[in-house]
Amino acid sequence: MSYNYDQCVQSIQENRLKAYANADASAIATSPAPDLEPLQQSMDGFATLSKHCPMTPLLWMQYSYDTETLMEGLMMLESSSPKAEGSADQRMQARKNALESSTGILELALAEFPGCALLHLYYLESLSDYIYQIEGLHQLNIQNGAVGMEVDDRRATQNKLSNAFEHAWKSVGRGSHVNEGTIVSEIYRLHGSFTLFRLSMFSKEWKTGTGEGSGTNVKSETDAILQQLSTLFQKWSSTPMGEGSSDEMMQELEYLWDEACSLLLLFCDGEEQRQKRKEDLEQKKATLWANIDGERKKTSALMSTLSPNENEIDFSMSNEGIALPKSSLFPQRQDDPNGSGHGSCTLSLKRVSAKWNRFLLGESNRFLLGLGGSETSRAFLKGISFLQRIYQDVAKRGNKAAPDDRSPLQDYVATHKYSVIVSSYERAISECPTVEAIWVSYLNFLRGEWSCLRKKMKDQKHMLRGEALYFQQQEKEELLSLLQSTPTRATRNCPYSSSLFEVRMTILGLISVSNLEPDNITAVVQEATELGFLNQNREAMLHLRLVAILVVKRRLLSLVSLGTTRAAENDAGKDYDEIEAMGSFSAANRKQSTNGVIVYQSLNPTVMEELQDLLEDIRDMYDEADTFLFKAHQTWTEGRVVYWKHRALTEAYVLCPISLALKKAFTDDVDMAENNGDAADKEAVKCFDKLVKAQKPSHPDSWREYIRYVSASHLYLAGNATTSTHGQPDGIATSVSELRNTRFLYHQAMSSVKKACQESSNISEINQSWMGKGIDSAVFSRDYNTSLSDLCREYLEFERAAGSEESLSHALTLVRSKLADWNPPSALAEAIATAHESNNDEHSKRKLEPNNPPLPENDTSIISESQDMHGEEEIQSKSKRAKVKINLKQPKMTDGLHKVRVGKMEYPAHPFTIHVSNLNKDTQDMDLVDAFRSDVCGIVHAKILREKRTGKGGHHYHGESKCAGLVQFEERQSVENALQQNGQFEIRGKKIKIQRSHLPAVGVVPPGMHRVKPRGEGKISKRNKLKKESKMKVDTSESMDVEEEGKGTQKNHVTAASPSSLSLSVLSFKPRGMRQKPKIDLNLKKK
């Protein structure tokens, strides 16, 4: 998460251990004060950590706790009052100021992790404790006769706590924290205690005649508080909570209701009024308890549906050691001896120190430390996906389904809508803040909800009134607030994710359609650069810059579209991403169309100035990206190709047309407008020129984009000219000039791209992982040979549609030369060969072999083009027939697949021989044969390489071994099998090294020893098999004829079909090539 995150956290924990070493973890208020010096160092560590990276919920709580303890200790050291009353007053004042600072820190934490239930509980208890200290100071000031806190300040603090409770219910009180029901129950219990506190304060003010209690409308005020308590009870009973929280809930409800009733009876004057009020409260209780029982039944059915996913989440958290420590939390509440004078309602607001000390001062606690990994995140996403399916099903049905037909879960989701899913995502983030998958899924969900809401508001623009319109606006504001804060939180917790920065910019462009500032988009890229996590990833940094340009470009297109169109039915402009019927549609069809009729209008001058500024901003952003590539990655060819393609397409189809239209609108001079059009066209052409020159050899898709633009751009750029000049054609001349320019580009493309299946050392390996699904994936995601075949096909289609016989013949020649080395499948090869044989037989002329090259797979269009054109070529005169150049230096495609480097030279590897090195000096030829015979069979020859010797011994004298040898096999596959055993076995105690060899082990090999195909699959083997079968048929037929002619043959005569007739004997071997003569029966001859 940060540069020295582990070291910083470890330093903080060490200082905290030193600070609280002498403090009692059970009750820090009665224990010796902590050591303030290491506590101050811990605070400095928290400040440093919060500057560099986000903190987890537990670290935020520890930060708040240490701040509260440190400030309270420092303020107590500064006090020097000898009186006991003064010391109590100062202690409460110090406590109040410390709680004020700590609650401020917790508010920052809740803005970062609004789905953490324990963080909400700690904040609510701290704020309640702050109110408790305020009321204590108020009582002391009244006793001492001093001026206490103003009533408005006390009311503001209570309203702040009420709003905090409402925010907590939106975040954790909608069924997203089922197995954290104990925490949710504590929040409900605290909310009920706060309601009783307000009721008790109102009764005191009524008795004393001060504040709001001095009014005459006492019953309406008390009934409003009682209604709030009843609503709280119903909300409590409808919230799904596990772990037996339902039984504890009923006990708490009984206690809170009885306390509220006792306080309400104090407002009665006489016994009769008291009895009447008591009966009224009993009747309200019966009605309320009946509603609670009904809600509990629905909640029980809902719990049975949500429990499997919650149990899986608990199991995953336990496996990763981040489960909630339930044993150390929520002990029995103990009364504070220092607060016995305030009464039970006020005392219930005081935070219990012992509960939080065990949790915040423990050393082995891993809960809420942000350590959730893949297992926990998968469990969360599985549960959220289940809720999303229910939500989509409910949204699809809408109001068609009756409430009785829906399940409890569907009814619950229909009530809370997307808030249930948002709460589940926020809870998952509080446990797994550094998991990218959760953030990406969360942002995609919010983005989809925003799109649906915008469409819904557009369809219901003039239909909603009153309360429905208010709720829709409120939903829009809540969703907009989430879209503004969540992407920033995502990149702050996962600064290593380029995907999150990309989503953040796209969401910023989505929600800032009317007031998008390009500086806000570039600030995101600048933030990613300054954080430093992505600086080593050049692909990601370039991609972010292109995404930033895309967002601003979408704003430019939307501004033009909305400013120049107006729908006739609702006076609303059409956006650029909507559809529009073409001009060929009739008026009747347009009336039947759902899109309506579009009325075009001129742009507002203010809008035109904004468009001009956006054009300059986009080009400045492109220049910044170019500077980034030039300074940091000068040799990165693929990045420059992606950049120039992105810029060329933007200039060609967006910037140049809009810039030309703006210049025509700002000037009345026709000649100047034409010059501006030429300048706009040249800007796009210049970008395409740099695109095709950025890589050598060029990629075919780059040329295809270039040609596509040139073949269509002059229809709306140069075609507006009325008169021809020496440099530019007029509208009529543009039609043929465009054809010549396109043909020129096709010739340039065919000369600059490499051939199919041709290896080039200049082309480096391309990393396609970052180009798989982004906007810059169109260049290298396609196979080169496929792109080349598309370029060739388009070239031939162009020449067939707008070329002559000579240009078409020349195009076919170029295409054949580029695709000459691509081996097609056998079916295509046979079809091509058959077509050419029929043409050769028809015209009785000899053809050069390169005229019929293999073509790519599934490229039937080029095959048919070649076949059709072949007949046309023969009709042409010999003087105009193009000659085919044969590349004699082209290596054969048989044995040249592998190369062996010897010094600075490369030689083709011998397909049947391996080179064995690291041998022992005493290794002989037969040692090699014995070593490879067991694992790799079929050895032709093996020899040890030796030094040359002259002199004594003559030519046949064996020199000293070079510790290397050659082994030649019968089959090619044996070489591959031997190479796989490199370094795996030994010869005479030494592990050998196996490589390919460019030399054979023996120069002359007997025929049939090298098997190009496996044993029995060769041509000779098949021929011998056929001869053997034919001989057996001859023997069988002749023996049968002899038996039919001789009627007095022996009974034990052996037929040719019997197995014994196929047995071999000495007489069976006869010279090859002699035919089998029929056997003559001697008995038949005598007769």
Short mmCIF file of N, CA, C and O in Angstrom, two decimals, residues 104-158:
data_model
loop_
_atom_site.label_atom_id
_atom_site.label_comp_id
_atom_site.label_asym_id
_atom_site.label_seq_id
_atom_site.Cartn_x
_atom_site.Cartn_y
_atom_site.Cartn_z
N GLY A 104 -13.56 14.04 15.39
CA GLY A 104 -13.18 14.59 14.09
C GLY A 104 -12.37 13.61 13.27
O GLY A 104 -12.56 13.50 12.04
N ILE A 105 -11.46 12.87 13.91
CA ILE A 105 -10.68 11.85 13.20
C ILE A 105 -11.57 10.71 12.74
O ILE A 105 -11.44 10.18 11.62
N LEU A 106 -12.54 10.32 13.58
CA LEU A 106 -13.43 9.23 13.21
C LEU A 106 -14.35 9.61 12.05
O LEU A 106 -14.76 8.75 11.28
N GLU A 107 -14.69 10.88 11.93
CA GLU A 107 -15.48 11.32 10.78
C GLU A 107 -14.71 11.14 9.48
O GLU A 107 -15.28 10.76 8.45
N LEU A 108 -13.41 11.41 9.51
CA LEU A 108 -12.58 11.15 8.33
C LEU A 108 -12.53 9.65 8.02
O LEU A 108 -12.53 9.24 6.85
N ALA A 109 -12.46 8.84 9.08
CA ALA A 109 -12.43 7.39 8.88
C ALA A 109 -13.72 6.88 8.26
O ALA A 109 -13.72 6.02 7.38
N LEU A 110 -14.88 7.43 8.71
CA LEU A 110 -16.16 6.99 8.15
C LEU A 110 -16.33 7.43 6.71
O LEU A 110 -17.02 6.76 5.94
N ALA A 111 -15.73 8.56 6.34
CA ALA A 111 -15.77 8.94 4.93
C ALA A 111 -14.99 7.97 4.07
O ALA A 111 -15.31 7.77 2.89
N GLU A 112 -13.97 7.32 4.63
CA GLU A 112 -13.16 6.34 3.90
C GLU A 112 -13.79 4.96 3.93
O GLU A 112 -13.74 4.23 2.94
N PHE A 113 -14.38 4.57 5.07
CA PHE A 113 -14.97 3.23 5.22
C PHE A 113 -16.37 3.35 5.82
O PHE A 113 -16.58 3.05 7.00
N PRO A 114 -17.36 3.79 5.04
CA PRO A 114 -18.72 3.94 5.59
C PRO A 114 -19.42 2.62 5.85
O PRO A 114 -20.47 2.60 6.49
N GLY A 115 -18.88 1.51 5.39
CA GLY A 115 -19.53 0.22 5.59
C GLY A 115 -18.99 -0.57 6.76
O GLY A 115 -19.38 -1.73 6.94
N CYS A 116 -18.16 0.03 7.60
CA CYS A 116 -17.60 -0.67 8.76
C CYS A 116 -18.51 -0.46 9.95
O CYS A 116 -18.62 0.67 10.48
N ALA A 117 -19.19 -1.50 10.41
CA ALA A 117 -20.15 -1.39 11.51
C ALA A 117 -19.47 -1.05 12.82
O ALA A 117 -19.97 -0.24 13.61
N LEU A 118 -18.32 -1.65 13.08
CA LEU A 118 -17.62 -1.39 14.34
C LEU A 118 -17.11 0.05 14.39
O LEU A 118 -17.09 0.68 15.45
N LEU A 119 -16.71 0.60 13.26
CA LEU A 119 -16.27 2.00 13.21
C LEU A 119 -17.44 2.94 13.49
O LEU A 119 -17.28 3.95 14.20
N HIS A 120 -18.61 2.61 12.96
CA HIS A 120 -19.80 3.40 13.26
C HIS A 120 -20.13 3.36 14.75
O HIS A 120 -20.46 4.40 15.36
N LEU A 121 -20.05 2.19 15.35
CA LEU A 121 -20.36 2.05 16.77
C LEU A 121 -19.39 2.86 17.63
O LEU A 121 -19.81 3.54 18.58
N TYR A 122 -18.11 2.79 17.30
CA TYR A 122 -17.12 3.54 18.08
C TYR A 122 -17.34 5.04 17.94
O TYR A 122 -17.21 5.80 18.92
N TYR A 123 -17.68 5.50 16.75
CA TYR A 123 -17.93 6.92 16.54
C TYR A 123 -19.18 7.37 17.29
O TYR A 123 -19.20 8.44 17.95
N LEU A 124 -20.26 6.57 17.23
CA LEU A 124 -21.49 6.93 17.92
C LEU A 124 -21.30 6.94 19.43
O LEU A 124 -21.84 7.83 20.12
N GLU A 125 -20.57 5.99 19.97
CA GLU A 125 -20.32 5.98 21.41
C GLU A 125 -19.43 7.14 21.83
O GLU A 125 -19.62 7.73 22.90
N SER A 126 -18.45 7.50 20.99
CA SER A 126 -17.60 8.64 21.32
C SER A 126 -18.41 9.94 21.29
O SER A 126 -18.25 10.81 22.16
N LEU A 127 -19.28 10.09 20.29
CA LEU A 127 -20.10 11.29 20.22
C LEU A 127 -21.13 11.33 21.36
O LEU A 127 -21.43 12.41 21.90
N SER A 128 -21.66 10.17 21.74
CA SER A 128 -22.57 10.12 22.89
C SER A 128 -21.83 10.47 24.18
O SER A 128 -22.38 11.19 25.04
N ASP A 129 -20.61 9.98 24.31
CA ASP A 129 -19.80 10.34 25.47
C ASP A 129 -19.51 11.84 25.50
O ASP A 129 -19.44 12.47 26.56
N TYR A 130 -19.36 12.43 24.34
CA TYR A 130 -19.15 13.88 24.26
C TYR A 130 -20.38 14.62 24.78
O TYR A 130 -20.26 15.61 25.54
N ILE A 131 -21.58 14.14 24.43
CA ILE A 131 -22.80 14.75 24.96
C ILE A 131 -22.91 14.52 26.46
O ILE A 131 -23.35 15.41 27.21
N TYR A 132 -22.49 13.36 26.91
CA TYR A 132 -22.49 13.07 28.35
C TYR A 132 -21.60 14.06 29.09
O TYR A 132 -21.98 14.58 30.16
N GLN A 133 -20.41 14.35 28.56
CA GLN A 133 -19.51 15.30 29.22
C GLN A 133 -20.09 16.72 29.17
O GLN A 133 -19.93 17.49 30.12
N ILE A 134 -20.79 17.06 28.09
CA ILE A 134 -21.41 18.38 28.00
C ILE A 134 -22.49 18.54 29.07
O ILE A 134 -22.57 19.57 29.76
N GLU A 135 -23.31 17.51 29.23
CA GLU A 135 -24.36 17.59 30.25
C GLU A 135 -23.75 17.62 31.65
O GLU A 135 -24.27 18.30 32.54
N GLY A 136 -22.65 16.90 31.86
CA GLY A 136 -21.99 16.96 33.17
C GLY A 136 -21.45 18.34 33.48
O GLY A 136 -21.59 18.84 34.60
N LEU A 137 -20.82 18.98 32.48
CA LEU A 137 -20.34 20.34 32.68
C LEU A 137 -21.50 21.31 32.92
O LEU A 137 -21.40 22.25 33.71
N HIS A 138 -22.61 21.07 32.22
CA HIS A 138 -23.77 21.93 32.41
C HIS A 138 -24.31 21.83 33.83
O HIS A 138 -24.65 22.86 34.46
N GLN A 139 -24.38 20.62 34.36
CA GLN A 139 -24.86 20.45 35.72
C GLN A 139 -23.89 21.07 36.73
O GLN A 139 -24.32 21.71 37.71
N LEU A 140 -22.57 20.92 36.52
CA LEU A 140 -21.60 21.53 37.42
C LEU A 140 -21.67 23.05 37.38
O LEU A 140 -21.53 23.73 38.41
N ASN A 141 -21.87 23.59 36.20
CA ASN A 141 -21.98 25.04 36.09
C ASN A 141 -23.23 25.55 36.79
O ASN A 141 -23.21 26.63 37.40
N ILE A 142 -24.33 24.77 36.70
CA ILE A 142 -25.54 25.18 37.42
C ILE A 142 -25.32 25.13 38.92
O ILE A 142 -25.75 26.03 39.67
N GLN A 143 -24.63 24.08 39.40
CA GLN A 143 -24.36 23.97 40.84
C GLN A 143 -23.44 25.09 41.33
O GLN A 143 -23.61 25.61 42.42
N ASN A 144 -22.46 25.45 40.50
CA ASN A 144 -21.49 26.49 40.89
C ASN A 144 -22.00 27.89 40.59
O ASN A 144 -21.30 28.87 40.86
N GLY A 145 -23.17 27.98 39.94
CA GLY A 145 -23.71 29.29 39.63
C GLY A 145 -23.03 29.98 38.46
O GLY A 145 -23.18 31.19 38.28
N ALA A 146 -22.30 29.23 37.66
CA ALA A 146 -21.61 29.81 36.51
C ALA A 146 -22.49 29.67 35.27
O ALA A 146 -23.47 28.93 35.23
N VAL A 147 -22.13 30.42 34.27
CA VAL A 147 -22.87 30.37 33.01
C VAL A 147 -22.47 29.10 32.27
O VAL A 147 -21.28 28.87 32.01
N GLY A 148 -23.43 28.25 31.95
CA GLY A 148 -23.14 27.01 31.26
C GLY A 148 -23.14 27.16 29.76
O GLY A 148 -23.20 28.26 29.21
N MET A 149 -23.06 26.04 29.06
CA MET A 149 -23.08 26.05 27.60
C MET A 149 -24.44 26.52 27.11
O MET A 149 -25.47 26.25 27.72
N GLU A 150 -24.43 27.25 26.03
CA GLU A 150 -25.66 27.75 25.46
C GLU A 150 -26.54 26.59 24.97
O GLU A 150 -26.06 25.52 24.60
N VAL A 151 -27.84 26.84 24.99
CA VAL A 151 -28.81 25.81 24.61
C VAL A 151 -28.65 25.44 23.15
O VAL A 151 -28.75 24.27 22.76
N ASP A 152 -28.35 26.43 22.30
CA ASP A 152 -28.22 26.15 20.86
C ASP A 152 -27.07 25.20 20.59
O ASP A 152 -27.17 24.31 19.73
N ASP A 153 -25.96 25.35 21.30
CA ASP A 153 -24.82 24.45 21.09
C ASP A 153 -25.14 23.03 21.53
O ASP A 153 -24.75 22.06 20.88
N ARG A 154 -25.88 22.90 22.61
CA ARG A 154 -26.26 21.56 23.06
C ARG A 154 -27.21 20.90 22.06
O ARG A 154 -27.10 19.71 21.76
N ARG A 155 -28.17 21.66 21.56
CA ARG A 155 -29.09 21.12 20.57
C ARG A 155 -28.36 20.75 19.27
O ARG A 155 -28.69 19.74 18.64
N ALA A 156 -27.39 21.54 18.88
CA ALA A 156 -26.65 21.24 17.65
C ALA A 156 -25.89 19.93 17.79
O ALA A 156 -25.81 19.12 16.84
N THR A 157 -25.31 19.70 18.98
CA THR A 157 -24.59 18.44 19.19
C THR A 157 -25.54 17.25 19.17
O THR A 157 -25.23 16.20 18.60
N GLN A 158 -26.74 17.41 19.75
CA GLN A 158 -27.71 16.32 19.72
C GLN A 158 -28.22 16.06 18.31
O GLN A 158 -28.43 14.90 17.91
#
